[in-house]
């Protein structure tokens, strides 16, 4: 197990030494144990109210129009409310007030687990990536990965990120309406490749980028959120029969991605190539006994970043452009600021407002209750999942007056609140890639707004739909870019 700095400040190391006082992690419950918890939780009468429709219909409602579905639930039941989703039906309690979300974020690591809540992306990430770890294992990995995504490391990568944005935006089609999201997603993958693998070119990474894009395109269906690896053999066979070609193709692409990643990792380990990129730091890390990380762990972290670090940023940039085509005054003010080159205060406020209005994840990572906890005066027992909603919180009139208006001025003189603005989550699970995402969004918007006019083929705003676990524009942000 890697060592890392603990939240309480106790003695820890970052992988170059040992930590004899690290507590043993809480044993992970078996699937049978969780199933028993869920069964008991479903029988509980103390859960908040929620829709009575089947779990399948609730899942489809979340998939087809997630934010509208959550809005309807809030209007009918208030918050918190309880959804029953997954197979078998599992209670998910939606929290949307600042106080309750703060209590969830601040809960002890051995009481609420978020690793199990990432099961819908485990087919990409494996079981040892940061998203799937809890307690000390999560803290240790977080400390290690954080070094490649913060401070001077990101500053040194900023020129490369700006160059990627300039190059890619210049290659996008001109004068015709395009679906912007796929183009932006490819750009964000290139940025994450730079952070993960460093600046040195490698022919295999070009193929890997294409493979990863294809893997995520295949899973643009409601069944993509089903954790196939947790199903019974019979349920898995049924799902495979429902989508045989897609599942087989995904498995083929996944195997190819693994082969390419392991080749790069093995070459770098053999050649002793380290560095400040994420792969270099992980290759140099050592366990308590002095042994290096298993390549499977590094592979899982690489894939975690490909999924978690690209779809969300691509969604945010797509929503930014979609909104700005409908906000000419805001767009012109941004253009004037960009051309003046003296400040990015309004651009920063616009990004904050964008992430308030359209958080890429309408819900935070679910937390599985593994020990009883009281939140908002209500006790939740093991088996319940607590689900914070950035979208509902950001559209609460008591927190943000006139919440459905796009007003960057909200953040010109007021910094976002820790528990009222949570597009990156919070607490010990707060997204490590915030600095990179902020840099990417600003770089791409500067390139687009500083060089092109925006237009669209319909005045109607695009609705929200789900892509894996991310909220994207329903028509992939259909816009046309013409030279200014």
XYZ file of C-alpha atoms in Angstrom:
484
model
C 0.000 0.000 0.000
C 1.319 3.453 -0.864
C 1.711 5.918 1.954
C 0.270 9.422 1.856
C -0.610 12.444 3.897
C -3.706 11.865 5.979
C -6.399 14.463 6.503
C -5.806 14.566 10.255
C -2.102 15.405 9.870
C -0.787 12.129 11.286
C 2.603 10.728 10.273
C 2.695 9.787 6.610
C 5.162 9.435 3.735
C 4.714 9.847 -0.018
C 6.138 6.550 -1.148
C 9.825 7.198 -0.478
C 9.659 5.901 3.082
C 7.400 3.983 5.399
C 4.522 4.827 7.684
C 4.245 2.375 10.576
C 1.188 4.129 12.027
C -1.105 3.845 9.007
C -4.372 2.270 10.133
C -5.537 -0.944 8.542
C -8.340 -0.231 6.061
C -11.866 -1.316 6.839
C -12.374 -4.700 5.146
C -14.334 -4.239 1.934
C -17.742 -5.912 2.231
C -18.529 -8.736 -0.144
C -21.224 -8.360 -2.797
C -23.430 -10.646 -0.690
C -22.970 -8.360 2.324
C -23.866 -5.252 0.299
C -26.884 -7.108 -1.110
C -28.046 -7.857 2.446
C -27.558 -4.208 3.392
C -29.559 -3.094 0.358
C -32.338 -5.542 1.171
C -32.528 -4.220 4.723
C -32.391 -0.601 3.501
C -35.247 -1.171 1.057
C -37.344 -2.466 3.953
C -36.613 0.647 6.021
C -39.514 3.062 6.432
C -37.293 5.946 7.480
C -35.894 6.876 4.058
C -37.049 10.140 2.452
C -39.958 9.857 -0.010
C -39.391 9.377 -3.726
C -40.937 8.101 -6.962
C -42.652 4.710 -6.868
C -42.016 3.816 -10.518
C -39.802 0.827 -11.273
C -36.031 1.066 -11.013
C -35.812 0.577 -14.787
C -38.077 3.575 -15.429
C -36.159 5.684 -12.908
C -32.866 4.761 -14.565
C -34.260 5.648 -18.004
C -35.548 8.959 -16.643
C -32.095 9.824 -15.329
C -30.487 8.764 -18.603
C -32.800 10.507 -21.060
C -33.281 13.833 -19.237
C -31.325 13.773 -15.968
C -31.730 17.363 -14.810
C -35.438 17.509 -15.724
C -36.014 14.224 -13.880
C -34.276 15.537 -10.768
C -36.238 18.798 -10.975
C -39.547 16.894 -11.100
C -38.554 14.810 -8.092
C -37.598 17.902 -6.099
C -40.853 19.669 -7.027
C -42.928 16.690 -5.880
C -40.998 15.324 -2.889
C -38.716 18.145 -1.785
C -35.160 17.298 -0.724
C -33.796 14.931 0.235
C -35.650 12.368 -1.878
C -34.989 8.688 -2.521
C -34.477 6.990 -5.886
C -34.271 3.239 -6.442
C -31.960 2.375 -9.319
C -29.517 -0.378 -10.376
C -30.110 -4.133 -10.409
C -31.364 -5.121 -7.890
C -33.087 -1.821 -6.969
C -30.843 0.098 -4.591
C -31.787 3.198 -2.539
C -30.001 6.409 -3.528
C -30.851 9.405 -1.353
C -30.429 12.720 -3.170
C -29.033 15.538 -1.041
C -29.227 19.134 -2.284
C -28.796 21.538 0.625
C -25.408 23.088 1.496
C -25.528 21.805 5.093
C -26.338 18.202 4.156
C -23.789 18.132 1.351
C -21.160 19.518 3.735
C -21.957 16.765 6.232
C -21.599 14.165 3.477
C -18.276 15.588 2.264
C -16.883 15.794 5.807
C -17.953 12.314 6.933
C -15.126 9.998 8.081
C -13.537 7.893 5.366
C -14.549 4.630 7.044
C -18.238 5.644 7.233
C -18.972 6.638 3.625
C -17.235 4.945 0.702
C -17.189 6.452 -2.773
C -15.198 3.680 -4.458
C -18.225 1.444 -4.887
C -20.126 4.405 -6.346
C -17.743 4.440 -9.317
C -18.786 0.956 -10.448
C -20.433 2.305 -13.610
C -17.012 3.304 -15.012
C -15.103 0.315 -13.625
C -15.225 -1.405 -17.016
C -12.789 1.320 -18.112
C -10.823 1.977 -14.962
C -10.399 -1.425 -13.368
C -10.566 -1.766 -9.592
C -7.334 -0.089 -8.457
C -7.729 3.414 -9.916
C -8.194 6.411 -7.628
C -11.956 6.548 -8.237
C -12.411 3.014 -6.891
C -10.250 3.276 -3.760
C -11.273 4.273 -0.237
C -9.740 5.215 3.099
C -5.918 5.175 3.356
C -5.445 3.565 -0.062
C -7.348 6.451 -1.619
C -5.403 9.067 0.347
C -2.087 7.513 -0.645
C -2.928 7.370 -4.335
C -4.413 10.859 -4.228
C -1.178 12.299 -2.818
C 0.813 10.635 -5.583
C -1.453 11.621 -8.499
C -1.872 15.136 -7.122
C 1.817 15.878 -7.775
C 1.240 15.621 -11.543
C -1.847 17.851 -11.554
C -1.082 20.835 -9.372
C 1.189 23.852 -8.959
C 4.428 24.109 -10.885
C 3.822 20.863 -12.783
C 0.674 22.276 -14.380
C 2.388 25.623 -14.962
C 5.120 23.862 -16.930
C 2.482 22.044 -18.969
C 0.404 25.183 -19.603
C 2.265 26.170 -22.782
C 1.692 22.686 -24.216
C -2.012 22.841 -23.294
C -2.364 26.246 -24.983
C -0.585 24.904 -28.067
C -2.905 21.876 -28.222
C -5.929 24.177 -27.999
C -4.596 26.495 -30.712
C -3.741 23.624 -33.066
C -6.960 21.691 -32.596
C -9.373 24.627 -32.799
C -7.634 25.779 -36.005
C -8.344 22.335 -37.541
C -12.105 22.324 -36.861
C -14.483 22.769 -39.853
C -15.382 26.330 -40.794
C -18.620 27.902 -41.975
C -20.777 24.815 -41.435
C -22.797 23.565 -38.513
C -20.946 20.821 -36.662
C -21.509 18.790 -33.521
C -18.840 20.367 -31.369
C -18.635 17.840 -28.525
C -16.669 15.084 -30.367
C -14.077 17.622 -31.538
C -13.671 19.041 -28.044
C -13.528 15.586 -26.492
C -10.616 14.655 -28.722
C -8.830 17.853 -27.692
C -9.320 17.112 -23.983
C -7.942 13.600 -24.486
C -4.789 15.075 -26.005
C -4.384 17.317 -22.961
C -4.790 14.411 -20.542
C -2.325 12.349 -22.593
C 0.172 15.196 -22.066
C -0.414 15.224 -18.296
C -0.352 11.425 -17.993
C 2.524 10.525 -20.349
C 4.511 13.756 -20.537
C 5.607 15.761 -23.600
C 7.726 13.110 -25.352
C 6.047 11.817 -28.560
C 5.233 8.113 -28.891
C 3.613 6.670 -32.008
C 1.586 4.247 -29.877
C -0.179 7.097 -28.118
C -1.784 8.259 -31.379
C -3.395 4.849 -31.808
C -4.310 4.717 -28.125
C -6.150 8.028 -28.422
C -8.269 6.637 -31.291
C -8.965 3.436 -29.366
C -10.073 5.272 -26.225
C -12.350 7.581 -28.245
C -13.990 4.534 -29.846
C -14.444 2.841 -26.463
C -16.340 5.823 -25.087
C -18.436 6.265 -28.236
C -19.665 2.680 -27.986
C -20.937 3.288 -24.475
C -23.264 6.149 -25.387
C -26.277 4.014 -24.407
C -28.323 3.532 -21.197
C -26.739 0.100 -20.730
C -23.311 1.733 -20.478
C -23.916 2.593 -16.817
C -24.709 -1.001 -15.900
C -21.816 -2.483 -13.871
C -21.560 -5.674 -15.926
C -18.786 -7.091 -13.752
C -21.089 -7.085 -10.678
C -24.015 -8.889 -12.340
C -24.842 -12.535 -11.898
C -23.755 -14.759 -14.818
C -27.381 -15.018 -15.943
C -27.949 -11.229 -15.876
C -24.678 -10.660 -17.744
C -25.713 -13.130 -20.452
C -29.043 -11.345 -20.866
C -27.316 -7.982 -21.257
C -24.808 -9.439 -23.715
C -27.689 -10.872 -25.753
C -29.322 -7.433 -25.755
C -26.226 -5.665 -27.118
C -23.863 -8.394 -28.353
C -21.982 -6.456 -31.016
C -21.388 -3.381 -28.843
C -20.153 -5.396 -25.889
C -17.855 -7.543 -28.022
C -16.462 -4.469 -29.782
C -15.858 -2.758 -26.447
C -13.994 -5.797 -25.154
C -11.807 -5.865 -28.273
C -10.978 -2.171 -27.955
C -10.316 -2.513 -24.236
C -7.851 -5.334 -24.881
C -6.079 -3.225 -27.526
C -5.879 -0.236 -25.179
C -4.399 -2.419 -22.458
C -1.770 -3.793 -24.834
C -0.682 -0.307 -25.893
C -0.600 1.043 -22.340
C 1.385 -1.906 -20.994
C 3.892 -1.611 -23.845
C 4.538 2.038 -22.997
C 4.763 1.326 -19.260
C 7.118 -1.620 -19.691
C 9.401 0.369 -22.010
C 9.598 3.298 -19.600
C 10.248 1.042 -16.621
C 12.967 -0.833 -18.520
C 14.601 2.384 -19.754
C 14.301 4.087 -16.372
C 12.329 7.000 -17.850
C 10.635 8.814 -14.983
C 9.676 12.505 -14.795
C 6.909 14.701 -13.409
C 4.132 13.304 -15.587
C 1.695 10.970 -13.825
C 3.170 7.772 -15.290
C 6.708 8.849 -14.352
C 5.684 9.544 -10.753
C 3.866 6.241 -10.445
C 6.765 4.284 -11.914
C 9.060 5.870 -9.314
C 6.703 5.228 -6.386
C 7.401 2.444 -3.894
C 5.224 0.492 -1.495
C 6.000 0.178 2.210
C 8.280 -2.790 1.499
C 10.177 -0.889 -1.206
C 8.596 -2.681 -4.159
C 7.309 -0.716 -7.186
C 3.665 -0.367 -8.075
C 2.154 -3.171 -10.092
C 1.668 -2.133 -13.733
C -2.026 -3.015 -13.382
C -2.372 -0.224 -10.808
C -0.708 2.266 -13.148
C -2.831 1.092 -16.078
C -6.000 1.567 -14.007
C -4.953 5.097 -13.050
C -4.177 5.930 -16.683
C -7.645 4.789 -17.782
C -9.288 6.588 -14.852
C -7.804 9.846 -16.105
C -8.816 9.137 -19.698
C -12.455 8.784 -18.618
C -12.832 11.138 -15.647
C -10.475 13.807 -16.952
C -11.873 14.243 -20.454
C -15.636 13.761 -20.714
C -16.369 16.301 -17.985
C -14.139 19.033 -19.415
C -15.391 18.369 -22.940
C -18.966 18.710 -21.697
C -18.151 22.001 -19.949
C -16.533 23.532 -23.047
C -19.419 22.362 -25.241
C -21.967 23.885 -22.860
C -19.953 27.121 -22.748
C -20.089 27.535 -26.513
C -23.760 26.483 -26.620
C -24.639 29.132 -24.021
C -22.541 31.870 -25.592
C -24.258 31.503 -28.961
C -27.399 32.629 -27.134
C -25.762 35.380 -25.060
C -24.379 37.977 -27.523
C -23.710 40.664 -24.883
C -21.738 38.301 -22.671
C -19.893 36.978 -25.715
C -18.918 40.461 -26.860
C -17.683 41.413 -23.405
C -15.508 38.281 -23.402
C -14.166 39.073 -26.877
C -13.256 42.599 -25.781
C -11.462 41.298 -22.674
C -9.565 38.646 -24.654
C -8.424 41.146 -27.282
C -7.351 43.662 -24.612
C -5.223 40.938 -23.007
C -5.000 42.769 -19.685
C -7.191 40.610 -17.453
C -9.228 37.436 -17.478
C -11.566 38.432 -14.628
C -14.733 38.232 -16.719
C -13.620 35.000 -18.390
C -12.995 33.486 -14.951
C -16.416 34.618 -13.733
C -17.989 33.183 -16.891
C -16.355 29.809 -16.308
C -17.597 29.810 -12.711
C -21.124 30.658 -13.861
C -20.976 28.033 -16.606
C -20.025 25.343 -14.078
C -22.812 26.520 -11.801
C -25.421 26.500 -14.539
C -24.247 23.302 -16.233
C -22.126 21.197 -13.879
C -20.789 18.347 -16.042
C -21.802 15.847 -13.344
C -25.385 16.667 -12.208
C -24.727 14.372 -9.248
C -21.542 13.806 -7.292
C -19.992 10.380 -6.822
C -22.432 8.285 -4.734
C -21.261 7.430 -1.228
C -22.114 3.985 0.117
C -22.997 4.049 3.798
C -20.874 1.370 5.507
C -21.471 2.562 9.081
C -24.594 4.351 10.368
C -24.470 8.120 9.915
C -26.801 11.009 10.721
C -27.169 13.742 8.119
C -29.756 16.491 8.283
C -31.279 14.933 11.404
C -31.950 11.608 9.665
C -30.008 8.393 10.254
C -28.863 6.342 7.276
C -27.834 2.718 7.689
C -25.386 0.555 5.698
C -26.549 -0.176 2.162
C -27.962 3.277 1.413
C -26.152 5.448 -1.130
C -25.954 9.191 -0.471
C -25.930 11.246 -3.652
C -25.184 14.962 -3.602
C -26.541 16.990 -6.520
C -24.505 19.942 -7.773
C -27.263 20.677 -10.288
C -30.078 20.943 -7.728
C -27.874 22.872 -5.285
C -26.795 25.310 -8.027
C -30.442 25.880 -8.982
C -31.757 26.553 -5.497
C -33.284 30.041 -5.357
C -32.302 30.428 -1.712
C -28.650 29.964 -2.700
C -28.593 31.616 -6.146
C -31.379 34.134 -6.905
C -32.756 33.801 -10.428
C -30.837 30.506 -10.779
C -31.791 29.741 -14.392
C -30.306 32.958 -15.766
C -26.732 32.913 -17.068
C -25.072 35.776 -15.161
C -21.259 35.748 -14.828
C -21.552 38.891 -12.683
C -22.486 36.619 -9.762
C -18.817 35.717 -9.457
C -17.061 38.968 -10.379
C -16.797 40.102 -6.767
C -17.663 36.853 -5.000
C -15.576 33.701 -5.016
C -17.513 30.428 -5.320
C -18.518 28.959 -1.965
C -16.999 25.689 -0.789
C -20.391 24.058 -0.185
C -22.590 26.100 -2.530
C -20.536 25.647 -5.732
C -19.491 22.032 -6.172
C -18.947 21.145 -9.856
C -15.708 19.429 -8.786
C -17.211 17.673 -5.792
C -15.735 18.243 -2.372
C -14.021 16.873 0.679
C -11.465 14.101 0.247
C -12.989 13.163 -3.131
C -12.678 16.641 -4.671
C -11.500 16.411 -8.276
C -7.727 16.706 -8.540
C -7.939 17.980 -12.106
C -9.656 21.291 -11.360
C -6.602 23.401 -12.237
C -6.135 21.557 -15.539
C -9.835 21.763 -16.408
C -9.914 25.498 -15.675
C -6.843 26.034 -17.835
C -8.284 23.959 -20.708
C -11.658 25.711 -20.700
C -10.046 29.143 -20.756
C -7.544 28.224 -23.475
C -10.237 26.822 -25.773
C -12.619 29.740 -25.210
C -9.835 32.235 -25.932
C -9.083 30.460 -29.211
C -12.721 30.282 -30.273
C -13.899 33.719 -29.174
C -10.720 35.503 -30.188
C -10.774 34.180 -33.756
C -14.274 33.103 -34.771
C -17.890 34.178 -34.961
C -20.444 31.732 -33.566
C -23.822 30.852 -35.016
C -26.321 28.017 -34.700
C -28.992 26.370 -36.822
C -31.816 26.832 -34.304
C -32.525 29.396 -31.585
C -33.765 26.690 -29.223
C -31.399 25.805 -26.362
C -30.225 22.227 -26.261
C -31.565 19.957 -23.556
C -29.421 17.850 -21.237
C -28.772 14.191 -21.916
C -26.470 11.689 -20.229
C -23.296 10.347 -21.822
C -21.969 7.679 -19.466
C -22.226 9.723 -16.225
C -21.724 13.182 -17.780
C -24.404 15.728 -18.737
C -23.859 16.826 -22.341
C -25.889 18.941 -24.788
C -28.625 16.808 -26.366
C -27.401 17.627 -29.901
C -23.698 17.688 -28.993
C -23.612 21.517 -29.182
C -24.432 22.170 -32.839
C -22.670 25.393 -33.835
C -20.901 26.939 -36.787
C -17.532 28.705 -36.515
C -16.711 31.385 -39.086
C -13.540 33.527 -39.205
C -14.096 36.792 -37.339
